[in-house]
Amino acid sequence: MAAPSPSHSLARIHGALQLPLYDRCKEIKYIIEESSIKDLHSLLPMLLENIFGFNNTQGWGLKTISASWQPYDFVALRDFLSPNGPVMQTVYRLLVENIYRFEFPLKCLPWPSRCLIDEGAIPVLYMNKLQFLTNGQAADYILLNAFEYYLFHFSYYLVNAQHLRAGSYNWNTPTDALYIALVEEYMNYFLPAEGTGVPPIRTASTPLPSSPINSSKASYSSFQGSPFGSPKSREASPFSLRSFMRSGSQQQQQTPTTVEQSGGNQQETWRSETFLQIVAEMWLNQNSLETAQRYGFSPGSNTENVLPCQDHVKVIRMLVKHVHYFTNSVRPENISSLHQCHYGSYWDGFKRSAMSQEIQKKLYSFLKHSFLRWPLDYSFRLVLETWLSYVQPWRYFGGKDGESPTHKQETVQDRAVDAVWQQFVTDNLLFFTVLFQLFLPRVFRTDLSHPRNTYMLFRVCKVFSQMGLNTLIEQAECALTDVHYPLRHGYSPNKSFTHPAGRSSTAAVLRIQFAELEGPGFQYQPLFSLECENMIEQLLEDIQKAKAENQAVAAARSTSENQSWWAWLFSDAYYNDDLSPSEIKKTDTHLRQSEVYLRTIFNIKTDPARRKQVAWGPSSATSTPGPAPGPAAISSTLPDCIPGENGPQLTPLGRYQLMNGLRRFDITLRGNPDLQPIRSFECAPLVRLLHAFSTALNKKHHAAIAQVSEREDFVARVLQQFLCCPVARSHAVPAPLVRWQPRISLRFAASYRNMAYAAVLGAAVYASGHGLFVFVLLLFLMALSYGAIGAVSTRSPRHKQQ
């Protein structure tokens, strides 16, 4: 029977795309099996564009289909797109002759890569894929083989702006979301933590395409430092900093095609390399620090500033954790000589170099951009957990067959970080130091009395306080500065780092790595420096303030719960009802633990008399501990300032403290209390109307109001319950305040709560069959009772505070 013509196959595909999803997958599977390779070359672009919603098509809803809501469609589409499904089998069939190429638009590539292509500096990934016109300019597309074409479509689907407009899909359960399930299945298949490589292609023996990683391994592996591995194989790693000086000649003599019988061969490993390289390019390279420094993100410039969505960050964290499992599963090597560099199998070499060559630089740019530009809300925890997952590779070991490493239960144990991870800490020093210092300004700008913000601080402090980690970081910084001094934390130093020759070579490679990650003009700021410790001490002060505020909220809640319902009914005290007692207790626990962890990390004593001295500006305010909050104690919480004609004036130090969130002014009312901003729980038109009416009453009867406020008889005390007392001068504000006389203020009636009480009372009066007169009479009696009770409970004049 003759094979169907391409036009007939296209017609059948168009008809199948109109069917429901479950039947659509079955019908397209039959069409693929009956089509020739030539027909598949025409069918694959149309099929992938329809699946992933390319070129303004709707797509098949990979982000919205879930196992709990559409179980049949979920299973059918997952099997259809699985590594051994019909679509991937089509891809493998097109790879047999290795002559078919597909066009992928250049505009869909990440902006940093497009900038490099425009400048003529072609990235390694696109080295053999660009097409040039007769005038020498690059075409608006790249040519890919079938496998690369599918992976570019799949990875671009996550960052496609067309699908980002629909917002986040709240992928809280990874196995329930189809796209997440496919990402996990691809990672387990192409980057298996167990086994000796990727399963071979079943259709036919596919020729080995040119892998960009193979051709560029010697060109940039030395700039990335040591790709960490398991502790057993670290000393044998040929990519470590210690072997940097002697690895150049050996890399030239290396033969990547020489394969051991026990390891995965290069013929199959190219798929894993291509998969990791493409997903890292499309998911992590949306914002490059080098490109941002060159072009900037000014509104008038032709630049792109991509802020990832929450689902994007979740997928990145899955990738980081899985690559940790993948790298830590490398087999230990048999070393016959400490001076001999063993590469072992090609598969093991790829495992060791996966994180450092493909993930490290792009992930650093991704995290730094997110630290600088992510909103100051709780969604930042996703970025935070991704960062903490990367800097803790010792947590990700032992992925088992049939069990996803991504879903492996993470045990949070307070165990010491072994010294064998010194090389990883050194290779990724900027992840530990620069990103931590970028995290501190975010903490200063958030409310530490809120449980979610406190928990993020607690997580970072807990991770960095692991026993031995601060010593490994400090030891790496010692090697960077080419000086050796006794470590403050009392940890046994690594001899290879304390030896002068080891320190000099490590410092040289780290400087090259810093230039690669940050740029040639980067000035490194040590984590254990005086400036950073000053910021930590300021953070400890903020933690103390947050603890005091948290205790005040707890006390206010306790007082409110213990008072009578009558007093609560007419109370004007508002406190945060959003925090439950358990959340208040949890917040206090996190604050206390964070304080302990910070003092442990930076070896700060718990002496309360210790104060920070900052060498900025001509004046430096210091605090004097005392029993009462006098002016000296108050000045320690305010920005540094000097007295002026119109009040305090900021010094250069004060401006620095204010701009960086180190200190702030206490917001205190200094104007007319009746002109306070309208709250969210008040009716704005009614506030303005009652203010005008109260002002008219105060102007007309100001003499009588002043006379009543001075009397002490019972009738006067009853009337005083409805007057606002004079505003007393606050000692926390250096400038004088205007003293406002006792007055009438009806603003309380504009509160939605009081209006609701009045509406309930009116409804009760109306339901009982009475009219407006009874309603007004009840209001008058309730007000008279309130004044009488207040007059009896106070033997001296008491005015309502406002």
mmCIF file of C-alpha atoms in Angstrom, residues 242 419 422 475 479 484 487 491-506:
data_model
loop_
_atom_site.group_PDB
_atom_site.id
_atom_site.type_symbol
_atom_site.label_atom_id
_atom_site.label_comp_id
_atom_site.label_asym_id
_atom_site.label_seq_id
_atom_site.Cartn_x
_atom_site.Cartn_y
_atom_site.Cartn_z
ATOM 1 C CA ARG A 242 43.631 23.045 42.228
ATOM 2 C CA ALA A 419 35.251 20.212 54.912
ATOM 3 C CA GLN A 422 35.306 23.655 50.683
ATOM 4 C CA GLN A 475 38.577 30.431 54.424
ATOM 5 C CA ALA A 479 42.457 32.541 49.837
ATOM 6 C CA HIS A 484 46.563 34.122 55.984
ATOM 7 C CA LEU A 487 40.198 32.113 61.557
ATOM 8 C CA TYR A 491 37.838 25.499 62.522
ATOM 9 C CA SER A 492 40.725 23.419 61.205
ATOM 10 C CA PRO A 493 41.831 25.011 57.926
ATOM 11 C CA ASN A 494 42.351 23.065 54.738
ATOM 12 C CA LYS A 495 46.071 22.790 54.072
ATOM 13 C CA SER A 496 45.648 23.108 50.328
ATOM 14 C CA PHE A 497 44.085 26.517 50.849
ATOM 15 C CA THR A 498 46.391 27.790 53.561
ATOM 16 C CA HIS A 499 49.538 26.905 51.659
ATOM 17 C CA PRO A 500 50.895 30.034 49.894
ATOM 18 C CA ALA A 501 51.019 28.352 46.482
ATOM 19 C CA GLY A 502 47.459 27.054 46.870
ATOM 20 C CA ARG A 503 46.173 30.464 47.974
ATOM 21 C CA SER A 504 47.792 32.294 45.051
ATOM 22 C CA SER A 505 46.427 29.925 42.394
ATOM 23 C CA THR A 506 42.984 29.934 44.002
#
